[in-house]
Coordinates of C-alpha atoms in Angstrom, one line a residue:
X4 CA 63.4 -26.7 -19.3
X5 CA 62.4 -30.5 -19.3
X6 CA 63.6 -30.5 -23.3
X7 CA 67.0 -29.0 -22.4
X8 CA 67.5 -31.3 -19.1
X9 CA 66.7 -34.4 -21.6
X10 CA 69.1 -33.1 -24.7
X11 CA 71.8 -33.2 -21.8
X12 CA 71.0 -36.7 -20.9
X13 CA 71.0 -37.3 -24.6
X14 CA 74.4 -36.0 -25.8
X15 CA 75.9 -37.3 -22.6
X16 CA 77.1 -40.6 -25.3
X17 CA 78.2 -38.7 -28.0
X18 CA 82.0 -37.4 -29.5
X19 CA 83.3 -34.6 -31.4
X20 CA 81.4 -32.2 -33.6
X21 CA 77.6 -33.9 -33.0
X22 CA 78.2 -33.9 -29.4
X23 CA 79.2 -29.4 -29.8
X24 CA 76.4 -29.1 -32.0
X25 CA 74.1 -31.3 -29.2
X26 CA 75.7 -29.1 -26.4
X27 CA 74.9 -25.8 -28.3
X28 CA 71.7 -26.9 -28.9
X29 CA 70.9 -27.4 -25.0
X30 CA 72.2 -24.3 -24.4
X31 CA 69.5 -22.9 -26.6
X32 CA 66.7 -24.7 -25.1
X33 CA 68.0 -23.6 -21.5
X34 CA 68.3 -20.2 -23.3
X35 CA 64.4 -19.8 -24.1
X36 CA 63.2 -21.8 -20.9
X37 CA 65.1 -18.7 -19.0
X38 CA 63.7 -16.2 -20.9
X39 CA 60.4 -18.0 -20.0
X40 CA 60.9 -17.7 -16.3
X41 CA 62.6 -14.2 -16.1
X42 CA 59.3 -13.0 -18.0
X43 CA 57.1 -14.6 -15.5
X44 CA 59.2 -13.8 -12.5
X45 CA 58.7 -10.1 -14.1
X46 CA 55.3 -10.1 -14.7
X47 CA 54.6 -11.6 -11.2
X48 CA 56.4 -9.0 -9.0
X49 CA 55.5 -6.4 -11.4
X50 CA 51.7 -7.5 -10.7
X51 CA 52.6 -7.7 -6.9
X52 CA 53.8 -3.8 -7.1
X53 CA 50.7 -2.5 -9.1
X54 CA 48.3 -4.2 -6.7
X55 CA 50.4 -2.5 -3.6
X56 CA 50.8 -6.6 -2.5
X57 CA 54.4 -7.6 -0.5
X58 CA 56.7 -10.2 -2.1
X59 CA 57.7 -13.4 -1.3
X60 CA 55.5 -14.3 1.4
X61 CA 54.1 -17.7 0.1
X62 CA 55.6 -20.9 0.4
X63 CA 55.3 -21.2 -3.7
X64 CA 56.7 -17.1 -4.0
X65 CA 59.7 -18.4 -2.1
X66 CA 60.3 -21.6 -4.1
X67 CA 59.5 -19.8 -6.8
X68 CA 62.6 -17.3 -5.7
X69 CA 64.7 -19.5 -5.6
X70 CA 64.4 -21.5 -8.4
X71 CA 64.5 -18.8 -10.7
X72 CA 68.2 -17.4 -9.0
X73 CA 69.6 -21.4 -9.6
X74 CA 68.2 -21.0 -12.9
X75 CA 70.3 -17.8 -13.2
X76 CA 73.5 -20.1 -11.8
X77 CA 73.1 -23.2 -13.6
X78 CA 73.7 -21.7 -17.3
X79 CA 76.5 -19.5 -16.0
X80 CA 78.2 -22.6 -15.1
X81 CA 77.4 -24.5 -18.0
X82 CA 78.8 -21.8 -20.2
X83 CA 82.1 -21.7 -17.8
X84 CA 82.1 -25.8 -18.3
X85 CA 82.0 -25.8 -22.1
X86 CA 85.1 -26.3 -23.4
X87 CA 85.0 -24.2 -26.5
X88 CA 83.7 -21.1 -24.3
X89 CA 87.7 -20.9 -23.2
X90 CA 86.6 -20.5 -19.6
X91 CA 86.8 -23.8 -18.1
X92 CA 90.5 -24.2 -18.8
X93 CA 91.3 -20.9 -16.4
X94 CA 90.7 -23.6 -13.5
X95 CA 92.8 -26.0 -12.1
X96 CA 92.6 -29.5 -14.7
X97 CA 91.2 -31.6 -11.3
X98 CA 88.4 -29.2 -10.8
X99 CA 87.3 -29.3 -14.5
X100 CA 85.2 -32.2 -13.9
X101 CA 83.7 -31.3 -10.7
X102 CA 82.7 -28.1 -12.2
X103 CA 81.1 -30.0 -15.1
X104 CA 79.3 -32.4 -12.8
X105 CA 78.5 -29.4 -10.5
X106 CA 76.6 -27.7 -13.7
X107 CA 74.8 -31.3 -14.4
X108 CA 73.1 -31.4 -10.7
X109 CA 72.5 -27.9 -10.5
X110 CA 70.3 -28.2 -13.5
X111 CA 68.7 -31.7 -12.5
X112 CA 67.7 -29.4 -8.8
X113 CA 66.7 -26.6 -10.8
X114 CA 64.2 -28.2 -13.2
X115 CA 63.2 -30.6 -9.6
X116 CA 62.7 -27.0 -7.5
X117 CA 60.4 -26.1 -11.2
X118 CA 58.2 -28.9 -10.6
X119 CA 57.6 -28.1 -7.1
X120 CA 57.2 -24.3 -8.0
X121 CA 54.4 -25.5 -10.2
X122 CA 52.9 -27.7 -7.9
X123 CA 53.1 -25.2 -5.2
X124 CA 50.9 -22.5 -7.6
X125 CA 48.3 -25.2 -8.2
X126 CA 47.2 -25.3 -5.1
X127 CA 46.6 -21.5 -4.4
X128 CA 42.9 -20.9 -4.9
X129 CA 43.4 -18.2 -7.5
X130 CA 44.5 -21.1 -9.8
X131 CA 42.5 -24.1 -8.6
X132 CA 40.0 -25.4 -11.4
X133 CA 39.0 -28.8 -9.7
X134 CA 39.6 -31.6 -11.9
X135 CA 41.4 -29.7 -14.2
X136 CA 43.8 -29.1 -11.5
X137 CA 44.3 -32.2 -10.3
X138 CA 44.8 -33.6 -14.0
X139 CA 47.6 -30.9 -14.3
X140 CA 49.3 -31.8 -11.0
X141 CA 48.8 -35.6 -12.0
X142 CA 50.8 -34.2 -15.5
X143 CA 53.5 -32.5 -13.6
X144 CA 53.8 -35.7 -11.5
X145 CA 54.4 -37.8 -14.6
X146 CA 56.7 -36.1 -16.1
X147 CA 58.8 -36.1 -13.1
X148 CA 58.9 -39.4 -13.0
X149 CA 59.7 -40.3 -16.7
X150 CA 62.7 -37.9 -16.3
X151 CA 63.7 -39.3 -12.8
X152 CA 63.8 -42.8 -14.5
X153 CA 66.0 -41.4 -17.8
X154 CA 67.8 -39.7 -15.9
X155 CA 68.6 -42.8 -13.3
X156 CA 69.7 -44.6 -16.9
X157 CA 71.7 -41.6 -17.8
X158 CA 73.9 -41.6 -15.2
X159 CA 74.5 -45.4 -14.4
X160 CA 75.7 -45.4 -18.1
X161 CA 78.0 -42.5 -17.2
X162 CA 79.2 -44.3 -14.2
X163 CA 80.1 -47.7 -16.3
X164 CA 81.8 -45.1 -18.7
X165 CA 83.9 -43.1 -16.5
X166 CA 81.9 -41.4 -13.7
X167 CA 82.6 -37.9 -14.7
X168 CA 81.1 -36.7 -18.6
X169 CA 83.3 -36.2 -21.6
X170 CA 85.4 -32.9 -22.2
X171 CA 83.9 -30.6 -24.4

């Protein structure tokens, strides 16, 4: 999910047919990472119904819940904000952009509600490894804060540009 997020801060710059083929090639990144997390999400409860265990009840089984139902959202509306699905141009021309922008933070909370789902799992005692653990966490950490800086540049360069994304 973290490639997919950073391909969108990528193409965010570019025009035409390298920005389609950039676009396409997120989609296929977000593609995989939800195949990832509906086959965990599957394994999980299916583990919880062999071993006669209820659902949900965990703070990271919640998270964990909800994440994967915006990661179910979040593609839906980036296919309804690419241009060349034919969707987007069904709604009013003044809501195209919100919808776009509405697509772009629903993906930044998505992979962000990821994180803490990880973080959340670490902690469980099933999982804990002691330092190993703590390396990982220290990881997950780090990578959220590399891709909260890019993605701080990302959108002050949209801003300067035109505060909204390009049409495509």
């Amino acid at each position: 999910m973290s490639e997919g997020v950073l391909s969108a801060v990528m193409f965010r710059t570019l025009d035409g047919p390298e920005r389609v083929s950039a676009i396409w090639s997120h989609a296929l990144l977000q593609a995989r990472a939800m195949v990832c997390i509906v086959a965990g999400f599957v394994v999980i409860y299916r583990n919880k119904v062999v071993n006669g265990r209820s659902h949900f009840l965990s703070t990271h089984a919640q998270v964990g819940l909800a994440t994967m139902l915006l990661s179910l959202g979040s593609p839906l509306l980036g296919l309804v904000s690419f241009r060349r699905m034919g969707i987007i141009q069904r709604f009013p021309e003044r809501l195209q952009p919100r919808i776009k922008w509405l697509h772009r933070q629903l993906g930044v909370v998505t992979w962000l509600m990821s994180l803490v789902t990880i973080q959340l799992a670490l902690r469980h005692p099933a999982v804990y490894k002691g330092g190993l653990t703590i390396f990982w966490q220290v990881g997950v950490g780090l990578i959220a804060a590399v891709m909260g800086v890019l993605l701080a540049k990302a959108g002050a360069k949209a801003k300067e540009e035109d505060g909204i994304g390009k049409a495509v």
